[in-house]
Coordinates of C-alpha atoms in Angstrom, one line a residue:
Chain A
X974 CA -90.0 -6.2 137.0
X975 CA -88.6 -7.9 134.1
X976 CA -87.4 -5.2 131.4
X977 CA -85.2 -5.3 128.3
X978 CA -83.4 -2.5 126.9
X979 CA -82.0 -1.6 123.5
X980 CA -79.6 1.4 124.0
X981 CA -78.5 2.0 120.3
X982 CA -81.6 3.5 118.6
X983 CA -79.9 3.0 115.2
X984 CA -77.2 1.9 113.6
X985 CA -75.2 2.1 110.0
X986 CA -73.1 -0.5 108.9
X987 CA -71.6 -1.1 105.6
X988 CA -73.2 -4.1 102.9
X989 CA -70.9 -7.0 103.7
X990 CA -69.7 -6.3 107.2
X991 CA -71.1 -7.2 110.3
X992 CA -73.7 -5.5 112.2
X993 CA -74.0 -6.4 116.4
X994 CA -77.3 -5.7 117.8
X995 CA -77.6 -5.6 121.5
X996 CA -79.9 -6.0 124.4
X997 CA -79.6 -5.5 128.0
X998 CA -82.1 -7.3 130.4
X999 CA -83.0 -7.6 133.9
X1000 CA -84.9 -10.2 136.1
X1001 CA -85.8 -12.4 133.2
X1002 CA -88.0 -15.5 134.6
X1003 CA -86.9 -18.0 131.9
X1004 CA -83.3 -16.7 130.0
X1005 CA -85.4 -17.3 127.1
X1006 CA -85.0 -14.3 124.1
X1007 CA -86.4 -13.8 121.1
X1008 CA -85.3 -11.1 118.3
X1009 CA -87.7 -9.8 116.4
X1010 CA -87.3 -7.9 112.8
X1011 CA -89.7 -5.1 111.7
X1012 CA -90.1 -3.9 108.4
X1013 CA -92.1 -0.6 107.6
X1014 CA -95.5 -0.7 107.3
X1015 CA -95.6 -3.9 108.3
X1016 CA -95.9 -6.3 111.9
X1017 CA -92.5 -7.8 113.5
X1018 CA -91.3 -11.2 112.4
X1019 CA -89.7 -13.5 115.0
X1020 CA -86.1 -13.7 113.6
X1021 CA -83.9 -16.0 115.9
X1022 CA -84.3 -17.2 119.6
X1023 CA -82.0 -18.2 122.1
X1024 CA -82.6 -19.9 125.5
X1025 CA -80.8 -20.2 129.0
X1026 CA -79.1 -24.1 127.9
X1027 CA -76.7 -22.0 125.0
X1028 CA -74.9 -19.6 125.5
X1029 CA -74.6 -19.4 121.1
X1030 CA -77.5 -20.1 118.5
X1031 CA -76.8 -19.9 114.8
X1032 CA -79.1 -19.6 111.7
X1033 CA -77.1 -18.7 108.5
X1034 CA -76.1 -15.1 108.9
X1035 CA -77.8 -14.6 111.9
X1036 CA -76.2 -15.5 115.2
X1037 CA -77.5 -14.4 118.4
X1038 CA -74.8 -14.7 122.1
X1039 CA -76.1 -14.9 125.4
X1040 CA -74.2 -13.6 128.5
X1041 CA -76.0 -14.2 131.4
X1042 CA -73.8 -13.3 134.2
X1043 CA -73.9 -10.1 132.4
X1044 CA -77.3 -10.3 131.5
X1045 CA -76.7 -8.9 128.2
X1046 CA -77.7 -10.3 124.6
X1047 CA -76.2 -10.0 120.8
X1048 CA -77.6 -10.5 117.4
X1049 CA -74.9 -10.8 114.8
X1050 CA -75.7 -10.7 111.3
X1051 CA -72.5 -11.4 109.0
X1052 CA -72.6 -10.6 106.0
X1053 CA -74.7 -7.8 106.3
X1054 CA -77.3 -7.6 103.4
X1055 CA -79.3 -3.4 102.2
X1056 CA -82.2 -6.2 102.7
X1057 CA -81.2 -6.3 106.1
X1058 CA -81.9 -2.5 106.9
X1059 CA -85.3 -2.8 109.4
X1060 CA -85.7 -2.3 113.1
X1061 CA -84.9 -4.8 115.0
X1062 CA -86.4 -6.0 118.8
X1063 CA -85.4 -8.0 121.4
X1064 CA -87.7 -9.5 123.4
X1065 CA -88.1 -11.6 126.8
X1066 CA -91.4 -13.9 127.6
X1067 CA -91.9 -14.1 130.9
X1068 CA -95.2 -15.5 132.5
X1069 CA -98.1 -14.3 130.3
X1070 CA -96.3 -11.2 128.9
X1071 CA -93.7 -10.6 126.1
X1072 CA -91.2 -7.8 126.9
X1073 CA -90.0 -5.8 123.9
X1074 CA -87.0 -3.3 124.1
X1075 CA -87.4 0.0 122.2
X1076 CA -85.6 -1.7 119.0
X1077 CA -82.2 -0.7 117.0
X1078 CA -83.3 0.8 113.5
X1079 CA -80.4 -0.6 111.6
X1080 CA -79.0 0.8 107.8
X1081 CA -77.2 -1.5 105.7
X1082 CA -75.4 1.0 103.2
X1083 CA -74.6 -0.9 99.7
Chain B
X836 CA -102.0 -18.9 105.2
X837 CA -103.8 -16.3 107.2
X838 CA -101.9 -16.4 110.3
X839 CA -103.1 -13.2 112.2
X840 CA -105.5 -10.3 110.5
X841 CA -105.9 -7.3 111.6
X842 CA -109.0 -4.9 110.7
X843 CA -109.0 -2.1 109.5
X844 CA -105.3 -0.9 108.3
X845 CA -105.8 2.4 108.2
X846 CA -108.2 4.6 110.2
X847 CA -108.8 8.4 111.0
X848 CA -110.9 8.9 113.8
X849 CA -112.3 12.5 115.4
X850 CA -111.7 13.1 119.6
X851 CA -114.5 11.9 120.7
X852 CA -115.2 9.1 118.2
X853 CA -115.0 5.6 119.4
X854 CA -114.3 2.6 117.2
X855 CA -112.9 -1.6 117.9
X856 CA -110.3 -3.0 115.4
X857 CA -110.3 -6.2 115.2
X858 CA -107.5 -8.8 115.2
X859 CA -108.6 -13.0 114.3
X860 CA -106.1 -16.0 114.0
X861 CA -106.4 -19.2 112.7
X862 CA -104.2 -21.0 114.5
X863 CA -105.7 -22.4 117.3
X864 CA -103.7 -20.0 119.9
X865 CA -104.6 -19.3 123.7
X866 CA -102.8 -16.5 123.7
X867 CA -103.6 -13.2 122.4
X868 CA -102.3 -9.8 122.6
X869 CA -102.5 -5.9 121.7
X870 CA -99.4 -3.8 121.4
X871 CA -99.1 -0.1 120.4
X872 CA -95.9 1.2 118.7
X873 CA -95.3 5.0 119.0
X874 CA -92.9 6.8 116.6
X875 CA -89.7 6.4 118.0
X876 CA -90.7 4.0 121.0
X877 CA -91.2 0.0 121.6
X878 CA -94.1 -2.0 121.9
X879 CA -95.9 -1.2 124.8
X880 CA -98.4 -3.9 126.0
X881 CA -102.4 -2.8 126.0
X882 CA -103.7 -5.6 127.0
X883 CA -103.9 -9.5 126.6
X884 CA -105.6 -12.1 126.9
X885 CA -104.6 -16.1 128.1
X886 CA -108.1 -17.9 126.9
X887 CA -111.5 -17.4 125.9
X888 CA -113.2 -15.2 128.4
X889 CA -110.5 -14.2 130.2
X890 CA -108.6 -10.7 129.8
X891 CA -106.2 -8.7 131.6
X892 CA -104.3 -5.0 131.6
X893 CA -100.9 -4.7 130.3
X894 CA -98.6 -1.6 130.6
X895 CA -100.9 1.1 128.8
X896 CA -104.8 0.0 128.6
X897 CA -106.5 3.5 130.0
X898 CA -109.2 4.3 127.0
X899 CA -109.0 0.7 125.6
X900 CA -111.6 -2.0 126.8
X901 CA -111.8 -5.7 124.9
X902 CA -113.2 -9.0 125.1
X903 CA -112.6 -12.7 124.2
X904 CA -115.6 -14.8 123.6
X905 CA -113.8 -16.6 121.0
X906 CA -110.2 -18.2 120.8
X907 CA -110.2 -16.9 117.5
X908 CA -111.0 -13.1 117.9
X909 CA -109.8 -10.6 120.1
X910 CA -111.3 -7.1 119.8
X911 CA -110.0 -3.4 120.8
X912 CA -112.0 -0.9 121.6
X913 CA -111.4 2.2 121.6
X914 CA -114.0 4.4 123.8
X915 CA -114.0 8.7 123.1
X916 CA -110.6 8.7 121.1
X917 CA -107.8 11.0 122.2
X918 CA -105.1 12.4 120.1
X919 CA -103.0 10.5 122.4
X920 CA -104.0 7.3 121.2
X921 CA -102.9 8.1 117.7
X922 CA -100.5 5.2 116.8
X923 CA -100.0 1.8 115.4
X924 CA -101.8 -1.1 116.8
X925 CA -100.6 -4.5 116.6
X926 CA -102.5 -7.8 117.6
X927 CA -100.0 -11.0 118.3
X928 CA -100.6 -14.6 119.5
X929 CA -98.9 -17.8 120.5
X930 CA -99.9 -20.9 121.2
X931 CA -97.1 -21.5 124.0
X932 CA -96.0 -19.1 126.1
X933 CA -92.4 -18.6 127.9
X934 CA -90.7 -20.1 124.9
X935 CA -92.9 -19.2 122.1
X936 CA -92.8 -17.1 119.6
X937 CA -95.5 -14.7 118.7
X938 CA -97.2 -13.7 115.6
X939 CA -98.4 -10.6 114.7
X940 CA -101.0 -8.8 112.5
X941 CA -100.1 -6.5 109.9
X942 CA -100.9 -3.2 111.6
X943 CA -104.0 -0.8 111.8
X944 CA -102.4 2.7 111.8
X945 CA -104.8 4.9 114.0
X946 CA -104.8 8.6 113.6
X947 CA -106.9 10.6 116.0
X948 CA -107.7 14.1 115.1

């Protein structure tokens, strides 16, 4: 079964340092990820993606690393913004389904 | 701009009650989705759905049924509610799966009492 897992339920980071994200994974069909951020009260927005032919993808403060012989994903954000401060989900499409972790609730103290 | 749009946002329901929220998108997209989110917990898959007329179970779908006679809509119901099934519900869809992204609705926060 394909699963993803977020073992950090939260996290606190200071404004203007980095914040790392990660996600662990197993028997994903494709190497294809997707974060996703979450504000309250509100659905997820897809953030950043990164598939199998990168091991690096990079959008302004948001980078996301892919290790596949350790099967383990990062999302970076540098500098870290209190806008920032959401939960974030990794996720893994595989076949019909998307595969969510349980998400990092992270806290961007100014 | 609609995107995905869910109906209704907020609903308390009695055990017992039964009750569909709806979910419609605009975009044209085969595929279409219902998550939950507990406090605390990930999404957890309800059920989806690949095309019009065809549906299948995802990780959680005891008391939910739906249906897809349109692409656009995709309907949840929920059959003699259960304080279990208090949560938020989320409807999603893409147009491409595997490397797609999804979009989702804004929520219908469920509270069964």
């Amino acid at each position: 079964d394909q699963q993803v897992k977020q073992n950090s339920p939260s996290l606190s980071v200071q404004e203007g340092r980095i914040s790392i994200l990660n996600c662990d994974y197993t028997n994903s069909m494709f190497d294809y990820f997707l974060w996703y951020k979450k504000y309250p009260a509100e659905g997820p927005t897809f953030l950043i993606s990164i598939s199998s032919i990168k091991d690096k993808n990079e959008d302004g403060r948001f980078t996301v690393f892919l290790n596949k012989s350790a099967k383990h994903l990062s999302l970076h954000i540098v500098p870290s913004q209190p806008g920032d401060s959401a939960v974030y989900f990794c996720a893994d499409p595989g076949g019909n389904q998307f595969y969510f972790g349980t998400g990092t609730s992270l806290t961007v103290i100014p | 701009n609609a995107g995905v749009t869910q109906t209704p946002k907020f609903r308390i329901l009695k055990i017992g009650q039964s009750m569909t929220l709806q979910c419609a998108q605009d975009m044209n997209h085969n595929y279409m989705y219902w998550y939950r989110q507990d406090p605390g917990m990930g999404l957890k898959l309800i059920y989806y759905s690949v095309g019009a007329g065809i549906t299948d179970k995802g990780e959680v779908p005891n008391g939910y049924n739906v249906s897809r006679s349109t692409t656009e809509d995709f309907p949840l119901r929920l059959e003699l509610a259960a304080p279990s099934q208090t949560s938020v519900y989320f409807c999603a869809s893409t147009g491409t799966i595997n490397t797609g992204e999804l979009f989702f609705g804004e929520g219908s926060r469920l509270t069964v009492l």
